[in-house]
């Protein structure tokens, strides 16, 4: 059991609970999870983070209705700054995005601004949103990541609980720079 499994900040999350799908846009579906739950035990604050980065989301099936009721489809790209107070809980994000499906918006820019505003409010940090028409992406690879993928390591894992013990003596004080990525997060 993790040290925050029963934390009150997680009590109201929809994760693991049955939920109703909404027919119309509803920003209240978004739920934030405090980054401090993982950072506080490590003594990390916004002022002393030893890393940089972002939570990156690709919205492959974003849809809504234009002002005449015609379905619009886009691929979205969301970057949530690593210094935000909260991360966005993934099930709530999916439910929120689905709430756009039957909602009319005047322009693509209105959709982009709505996403950005709501995500910033939930995350309490910087968020950028880009929307792409499907024809813009023809012939584009899905992704090209720099660095080393850690998903195919030949290692044995038998502990899936968060523990700071693994990191306490992991660095010597010298700055280490590595680029590693995973699609299994």
Coordinates of C-alpha atoms in Angstrom, one line a residue:
X1 CA 0.0 0.0 0.0
X2 CA 1.4 3.4 -0.9
X3 CA 1.7 6.1 1.8
X4 CA -1.0 8.1 0.1
X5 CA -3.5 5.4 -0.9
X6 CA -6.1 6.6 1.5
X7 CA -5.2 10.3 1.4
X8 CA -8.1 12.6 1.6
X9 CA -7.0 14.4 -1.6
X10 CA -7.9 11.2 -3.5
X11 CA -11.3 10.5 -1.8
X12 CA -13.4 12.3 -4.3
X13 CA -11.8 10.9 -7.5
X14 CA -14.0 9.0 -9.9
X15 CA -11.1 6.6 -10.6
X16 CA -12.3 3.0 -9.8
X17 CA -15.9 4.0 -9.5
X18 CA -18.7 3.7 -12.0
X19 CA -19.6 7.0 -13.6
X20 CA -22.3 8.4 -15.8
X21 CA -21.4 9.9 -19.2
X22 CA -22.5 13.5 -19.7
X23 CA -24.2 14.7 -22.9
X24 CA -22.8 18.2 -22.8
X25 CA -19.6 20.0 -21.9
X26 CA -18.8 20.0 -18.2
X27 CA -15.6 21.4 -16.8
X28 CA -16.5 20.1 -13.3
X29 CA -15.6 16.6 -14.5
X30 CA -11.9 17.4 -14.4
X31 CA -10.1 16.3 -11.2
X32 CA -6.7 17.3 -10.1
X33 CA -4.3 15.1 -8.1
X34 CA -1.7 17.1 -6.0
X35 CA 1.8 16.5 -7.2
X36 CA 2.9 17.0 -3.5
X37 CA 1.7 13.5 -2.7
X38 CA 4.8 12.1 -4.4
X39 CA 7.1 15.1 -4.0
X40 CA 6.7 15.9 -0.3
X41 CA 8.1 12.6 0.9
X42 CA 11.2 13.3 -1.2
X43 CA 11.5 16.8 0.2
X44 CA 10.8 18.4 -3.2
X45 CA 9.1 21.7 -3.6
X46 CA 8.5 24.0 -6.6
X47 CA 11.8 25.8 -5.7
X48 CA 14.1 22.8 -5.6
X49 CA 12.9 20.4 -8.3
X50 CA 16.0 18.6 -9.7
X51 CA 14.3 17.9 -13.1
X52 CA 12.2 19.6 -15.7
X53 CA 9.5 18.3 -18.0
X54 CA 5.8 18.2 -18.8
X55 CA 2.9 15.9 -18.8
X56 CA 2.1 15.4 -22.5
X57 CA -1.3 14.2 -23.7
X58 CA -2.3 13.4 -27.2
X59 CA -6.0 13.6 -27.7
X60 CA -6.5 11.2 -30.6
X61 CA -10.3 11.4 -30.7
X62 CA -11.4 14.9 -29.8
X63 CA -14.8 15.8 -31.2
X64 CA -17.5 18.5 -30.8
X65 CA -20.2 20.1 -32.9
X66 CA -19.7 23.4 -34.8
X67 CA -22.3 26.1 -34.5
X68 CA -24.5 24.4 -37.1
X69 CA -24.3 21.0 -35.4
X70 CA -21.8 19.5 -37.8
X71 CA -19.4 17.1 -36.0
X72 CA -15.8 18.4 -35.9
X73 CA -12.8 16.1 -35.3
X74 CA -9.3 17.0 -34.2
X75 CA -6.2 15.5 -32.7
X76 CA -5.1 17.6 -29.7
X77 CA -1.8 18.1 -28.1
X78 CA -1.7 19.1 -24.4
X79 CA 1.4 20.0 -22.4
X80 CA 1.0 20.5 -18.7
X81 CA 4.0 22.1 -17.0
X82 CA 5.8 19.9 -14.4
X83 CA 5.6 22.8 -11.8
X84 CA 1.8 22.8 -11.8
X85 CA 0.2 22.1 -8.4
X86 CA -1.8 19.2 -9.7
X87 CA -1.6 16.7 -12.4
X88 CA -4.8 15.8 -14.2
X89 CA -6.4 12.5 -13.2
X90 CA -6.7 10.5 -16.4
X91 CA -10.3 9.1 -16.0
X92 CA -11.6 12.5 -15.2
X93 CA -9.8 13.9 -18.3
X94 CA -11.4 11.3 -20.5
X95 CA -14.9 12.0 -19.1
X96 CA -14.3 15.7 -19.6
X97 CA -13.2 15.3 -23.2
X98 CA -16.2 13.1 -23.9
X99 CA -18.4 15.9 -22.6
X100 CA -17.4 17.9 -25.7
X101 CA -19.0 15.3 -28.1
X102 CA -22.5 16.8 -28.3
X103 CA -21.6 20.4 -27.4
X104 CA -21.7 23.2 -30.0
X105 CA -18.8 25.6 -30.2
X106 CA -18.6 28.6 -32.6
X107 CA -14.9 28.0 -33.6
X108 CA -12.0 25.7 -33.2
X109 CA -10.2 28.5 -31.3
X110 CA -13.1 28.6 -28.8
X111 CA -12.6 24.8 -28.2
X112 CA -8.8 25.3 -27.8
X113 CA -9.3 28.2 -25.4
X114 CA -11.9 26.3 -23.4
X115 CA -9.6 23.3 -23.0
X116 CA -6.6 25.5 -22.0
X117 CA -8.7 27.5 -19.5
X118 CA -10.2 24.4 -17.8
X119 CA -7.0 22.5 -17.6
X120 CA -5.1 25.4 -16.2
X121 CA -7.8 25.9 -13.5
X122 CA -7.6 22.2 -12.6
X123 CA -3.9 21.9 -12.7
X124 CA -3.2 25.3 -11.1
X125 CA -0.3 25.7 -13.5
X126 CA 0.7 26.4 -17.1
X127 CA -1.0 24.4 -19.9
X128 CA -0.7 24.7 -23.6
X129 CA -3.2 23.2 -26.1
X130 CA -2.8 22.8 -29.8
X131 CA -5.5 21.3 -32.1
X132 CA -4.8 19.7 -35.5
X133 CA -7.2 19.0 -38.3
X134 CA -6.8 15.4 -39.5
X135 CA -5.6 16.4 -42.9
X136 CA -2.7 18.2 -41.3
X137 CA -1.4 14.9 -39.9
X138 CA -1.5 12.8 -43.1
X139 CA 1.8 11.1 -43.6
X140 CA 3.0 12.1 -40.1
X141 CA 4.5 9.5 -37.8
X142 CA 2.6 9.1 -34.6
X143 CA 5.6 10.0 -32.5
X144 CA 9.4 10.2 -32.6
X145 CA 10.9 10.3 -29.1
X146 CA 14.5 11.2 -28.2
X147 CA 16.4 9.3 -25.7
X148 CA 16.0 5.7 -24.4
X149 CA 12.8 3.8 -24.1
X150 CA 12.6 2.1 -20.7
X151 CA 9.6 -0.1 -21.6
X152 CA 11.7 -3.0 -23.0
X153 CA 14.2 -3.4 -20.2
X154 CA 15.1 -7.0 -19.3
X155 CA 14.5 -6.5 -15.6
X156 CA 12.5 -8.2 -12.9
X157 CA 10.1 -6.1 -10.8
X158 CA 8.3 -7.4 -7.8
X159 CA 7.5 -4.2 -5.8
X160 CA 5.0 -1.8 -7.3
X161 CA 4.7 0.5 -4.2
X162 CA 6.1 4.0 -4.1
X163 CA 9.2 4.1 -1.8
X164 CA 11.8 6.8 -1.4
X165 CA 14.4 4.3 -0.4
X166 CA 15.3 3.6 -4.0
X167 CA 16.3 7.2 -4.6
X168 CA 18.0 8.2 -1.3
X169 CA 21.5 7.3 -2.4
X170 CA 20.9 7.3 -6.2
X171 CA 22.9 10.5 -6.9
X172 CA 26.3 11.7 -6.0
X173 CA 25.6 15.4 -6.2
X174 CA 26.8 15.6 -9.8
X175 CA 24.2 16.7 -12.2
X176 CA 23.1 13.9 -14.4
X177 CA 21.4 14.5 -17.8
X178 CA 19.5 11.6 -19.4
X179 CA 16.5 11.4 -21.7
X180 CA 14.3 8.4 -20.9
X181 CA 10.7 7.8 -21.9
X182 CA 7.9 5.3 -21.5
X183 CA 4.5 4.9 -23.1
X184 CA 3.4 2.8 -20.1
X185 CA 2.8 5.5 -17.5

